[in-house]
Short mmCIF file of C-alpha atoms in Angstrom, two decimals:
data_model
loop_
_atom_site.label_atom_id
_atom_site.label_comp_id
_atom_site.label_asym_id
_atom_site.label_seq_id
_atom_site.Cartn_x
_atom_site.Cartn_y
_atom_site.Cartn_z
CA MET A 1 -0.28 -0.14 0.00
CA PHE A 2 1.62 3.69 -0.79
CA LEU A 3 0.22 6.35 0.84
CA SER A 4 1.31 9.93 0.46
CA LEU A 5 0.07 12.51 3.21
CA SER A 6 0.94 16.30 2.55
CA VAL A 7 0.85 18.88 5.54
CA GLN A 8 -0.30 22.27 3.75
CA ALA A 9 2.23 21.59 1.13
CA GLN A 10 5.57 21.59 3.56
CA PHE A 11 6.09 17.95 3.47
CA PHE A 12 4.48 14.21 2.54
CA VAL A 13 4.78 10.88 4.20
CA THR A 14 6.16 8.23 2.11
CA PRO A 15 5.81 4.84 1.99
CA THR A 16 2.62 5.08 4.34
CA ASP A 17 1.45 6.59 7.61
CA SER A 18 0.97 2.97 9.13
CA ILE A 19 3.53 0.28 9.42
CA HIS A 20 1.96 -2.78 10.15
CA GLU A 21 4.48 -5.52 10.35
CA THR A 22 4.70 -9.24 11.45
CA ILE A 23 8.24 -10.57 12.19
CA TYR A 24 9.96 -13.64 14.02
CA ALA A 25 10.22 -13.69 17.76
CA ASP A 26 13.47 -15.37 17.30
CA SER A 27 14.88 -12.50 14.86
CA THR A 28 17.09 -10.24 16.10
CA ILE A 29 16.82 -6.21 14.99
CA SER A 30 14.35 -5.17 12.88
CA ILE A 31 13.88 -1.81 11.43
CA PHE A 32 10.83 0.19 10.13
CA GLN A 33 11.28 4.07 8.62
CA ILE A 34 8.60 6.25 7.25
CA ASP A 35 10.43 9.34 5.53
CA LEU A 36 9.09 12.98 5.85
CA ILE A 37 9.88 14.45 2.35
CA ASN A 38 10.42 18.32 2.43
CA GLU A 39 8.24 20.03 -0.15
CA THR A 40 9.13 23.42 0.65
CA THR A 41 11.52 25.37 -1.20
CA ASP A 42 13.12 26.25 2.07
CA SER A 43 14.57 24.04 4.74
CA LEU A 44 12.35 22.65 7.26
CA ASN A 45 12.02 21.99 10.69
CA LEU A 46 9.74 18.86 11.95
CA THR A 47 8.73 17.92 15.73
CA TRP A 48 7.65 14.52 16.74
CA LYS A 49 5.64 13.98 19.83
CA LEU A 50 4.64 10.02 21.13
CA ILE A 51 0.87 10.27 21.61
CA GLU A 52 0.42 6.26 22.34
CA GLU A 53 2.47 2.92 23.16
CA GLU A 54 1.87 -0.21 23.96
CA VAL A 55 4.68 -2.29 24.04
CA VAL A 56 4.77 -6.55 25.56
CA GLU A 57 6.98 -6.48 28.43
CA GLY A 58 10.66 -7.41 27.61
CA TRP A 59 10.84 -6.40 24.05
CA ASP A 60 14.26 -3.81 23.22
CA TYR A 61 12.73 -1.24 21.18
CA ASN A 62 14.90 2.14 20.36
CA LEU A 63 13.52 5.27 17.58
CA CYS A 64 15.62 6.82 15.56
CA ASP A 65 15.07 10.57 13.71
CA LEU A 66 17.17 12.47 11.65
CA GLY A 67 19.72 13.70 13.62
CA GLU A 68 19.55 11.51 16.76
CA CYS A 69 18.86 7.83 18.04
CA TYR A 70 17.49 6.97 21.23
CA VAL A 71 17.42 4.72 24.10
CA GLY A 72 13.93 3.53 24.14
CA VAL A 73 11.12 6.42 22.72
CA PRO A 74 11.24 9.37 24.77
CA ASN A 75 8.04 11.50 24.90
CA SER A 76 8.86 14.08 22.07
CA SER A 77 12.13 15.72 20.07
CA GLU A 78 12.72 18.19 17.24
CA MET A 79 14.54 16.70 14.22
CA GLN A 80 17.42 18.10 12.71
CA THR A 81 17.11 20.83 9.90
CA PHE A 82 16.71 19.29 6.31
CA SER A 83 16.61 20.94 3.08
CA SER A 84 14.42 21.42 0.30
CA GLY A 85 13.61 17.70 -1.55
CA GLU A 86 15.42 15.96 1.21
CA ALA A 87 14.05 13.64 3.92
CA GLY A 88 13.56 13.66 7.68
CA PHE A 89 12.22 10.26 9.11
CA LEU A 90 10.95 8.07 12.27
CA LYS A 91 12.84 5.08 12.42
CA MET A 92 11.58 2.24 15.11
CA LEU A 93 14.45 -0.64 15.68
CA VAL A 94 12.72 -3.90 17.17
CA ASN A 95 13.94 -6.88 18.81
CA PRO A 96 11.48 -9.36 20.13
CA LEU A 97 14.40 -11.23 22.11
CA SER A 98 12.16 -14.42 21.63
CA ILE A 99 9.05 -13.03 23.19
CA GLU A 100 5.99 -13.19 21.19
CA GLY A 101 3.45 -10.56 21.45
CA TYR A 102 3.27 -7.03 19.89
CA GLY A 103 4.37 -3.27 19.79
CA PHE A 104 2.40 -0.29 19.02
CA TRP A 105 3.55 3.34 18.85
CA HIS A 106 1.44 6.41 17.97
CA PHE A 107 2.90 9.78 16.56
CA TRP A 108 2.24 13.21 16.09
CA VAL A 109 4.71 15.00 13.77
CA TYR A 110 4.49 18.21 12.79
CA PRO A 111 6.33 21.71 11.57
CA THR A 112 8.16 22.73 14.77
CA GLY A 113 5.89 25.49 16.46
CA ASP A 114 2.30 24.45 14.55
CA GLU A 115 1.47 21.42 16.56
CA ASP A 116 -2.17 21.79 15.52
CA ASN A 117 -0.91 20.82 11.79
CA PHE A 118 0.22 17.41 12.52
CA VAL A 119 0.03 14.16 10.79
CA ASN A 120 -0.56 10.84 12.48
CA LEU A 121 2.23 8.05 12.02
CA TYR A 122 1.89 4.57 13.43
CA PHE A 123 4.00 1.53 13.74
CA SER A 124 2.65 -1.69 14.59
CA VAL A 125 4.88 -5.25 14.76
CA ILE A 126 3.76 -8.22 15.89
CA ALA A 127 6.52 -11.02 16.95
CA SER A 128 5.13 -14.30 16.48
CA ARG A 129 7.60 -17.81 16.51
CA THR A 130 4.50 -19.37 13.48
CA ASP A 131 6.51 -18.60 10.34
CA GLY A 132 5.94 -14.83 10.53
CA VAL A 133 1.92 -15.38 10.90
CA LEU A 134 0.33 -16.05 14.19
CA ASP A 135 -2.33 -18.68 14.24
CA VAL A 136 -5.73 -17.71 14.23
CA GLU A 137 -6.95 -20.51 16.52
CA ARG A 138 -3.64 -19.97 18.91
CA GLU A 139 -4.13 -16.08 19.38
CA THR A 140 -5.60 -12.92 17.70
CA LEU A 141 -4.36 -9.69 18.66
CA VAL A 142 -6.27 -6.89 18.94
CA TYR A 143 -4.46 -3.64 19.76
CA PRO A 144 -3.91 -0.79 21.40
CA ASN A 145 -6.85 -1.36 23.93
CA PRO A 146 -8.22 1.21 24.86
CA THR A 147 -7.65 3.23 21.50
CA SER A 148 -9.19 6.21 19.85
CA ASN A 149 -8.25 6.46 16.53
CA GLN A 150 -7.13 2.91 14.61
CA ILE A 151 -7.26 -0.71 15.85
CA PHE A 152 -4.89 -3.64 14.37
CA ILE A 153 -6.03 -6.90 14.48
CA SER A 154 -3.85 -9.88 13.86
CA THR A 155 -5.41 -12.78 12.40
CA ASN A 156 -5.85 -14.77 8.71
CA ASP A 157 -8.24 -13.99 6.13
CA LEU A 158 -10.08 -11.37 8.09
CA GLN A 159 -13.00 -9.53 6.21
CA SER A 160 -14.42 -7.37 8.57
CA VAL A 161 -15.76 -6.49 12.29
CA GLN A 162 -18.71 -6.03 13.71
CA LEU A 163 -19.34 -2.76 16.34
CA PHE A 164 -21.90 -3.90 18.80
CA SER A 165 -22.82 -1.51 21.85
CA LEU A 166 -22.88 -3.27 24.96
CA ASN A 167 -26.80 -3.50 24.73
CA GLY A 168 -26.07 -5.59 22.20
CA SER A 169 -27.00 -3.64 19.29
CA LEU A 170 -25.24 -3.26 15.80
CA ILE A 171 -23.50 0.18 15.50
CA SER A 172 -21.28 -1.18 12.38
CA GLU A 173 -19.70 -3.08 10.02
CA LEU A 174 -16.02 -1.74 9.51
CA LYS A 175 -14.21 -2.63 6.74
CA SER A 176 -10.66 -3.97 7.18
CA GLN A 177 -7.58 -2.04 5.41
CA SER A 178 -5.11 -4.52 6.04
CA GLY A 179 -5.89 -5.29 9.30
CA VAL A 180 -6.20 -1.77 10.39
CA PHE A 181 -9.58 -0.57 11.12
CA ASP A 182 -11.02 3.43 11.70
CA ILE A 183 -12.79 3.73 14.77
CA SER A 184 -12.44 7.55 14.77
CA ALA A 185 -16.34 8.45 14.21
CA TYR A 186 -17.13 6.72 17.33
CA GLN A 187 -17.72 8.00 20.45
CA THR A 188 -16.26 7.16 23.53
CA GLY A 189 -17.24 3.92 25.26
CA ILE A 190 -17.02 0.42 25.77
CA TYR A 191 -17.79 -1.93 22.52
CA PHE A 192 -17.78 -5.79 21.66
CA LEU A 193 -16.01 -6.50 18.28
CA VAL A 194 -17.48 -9.36 16.46
CA LEU A 195 -14.49 -10.52 13.78
CA GLN A 196 -15.87 -11.66 10.46
CA ASN A 197 -13.11 -14.14 9.04
CA ALA A 198 -13.19 -15.29 5.38
#
């Protein structure tokens, strides 16, 4: 999937704003990167901010941006300035250390000093020992929980998700976008999910 997002013609996101990957739990470091291309004719300063993080206990993971690599993922930072046509980036380095589970990170990235003009970036990583794919009968992951914008569901042959209220009323049927479901239009509350497989 290729998605290009633009913030008032200052930068665009490539190859996508949401990286959703499955890796072997016994692998070493896996690297996932989202680039932010400067569309202005001048230099650009970008700031990122961690909005949400949920990671299985025991993983080793670090974040790098244009200018610095961090131990873990700090709350926010400003990237090094970069010129027209060049790229800033956010890069997640993940080592599951043989522990099955998932990690989820949600960031805002925006021109420095203009936090209201942000884009959402997501990294979602599942670590499994079953040939890189979680066995549906053994485990289905729905994460993060709670959430406010998107949920990620890792399972085989998932077509849609039915969303029910606590009293059992069907509210909506969500269509999958590679295991990513948009729930930003729904009010805060508790819902039941029913997975519809092929």
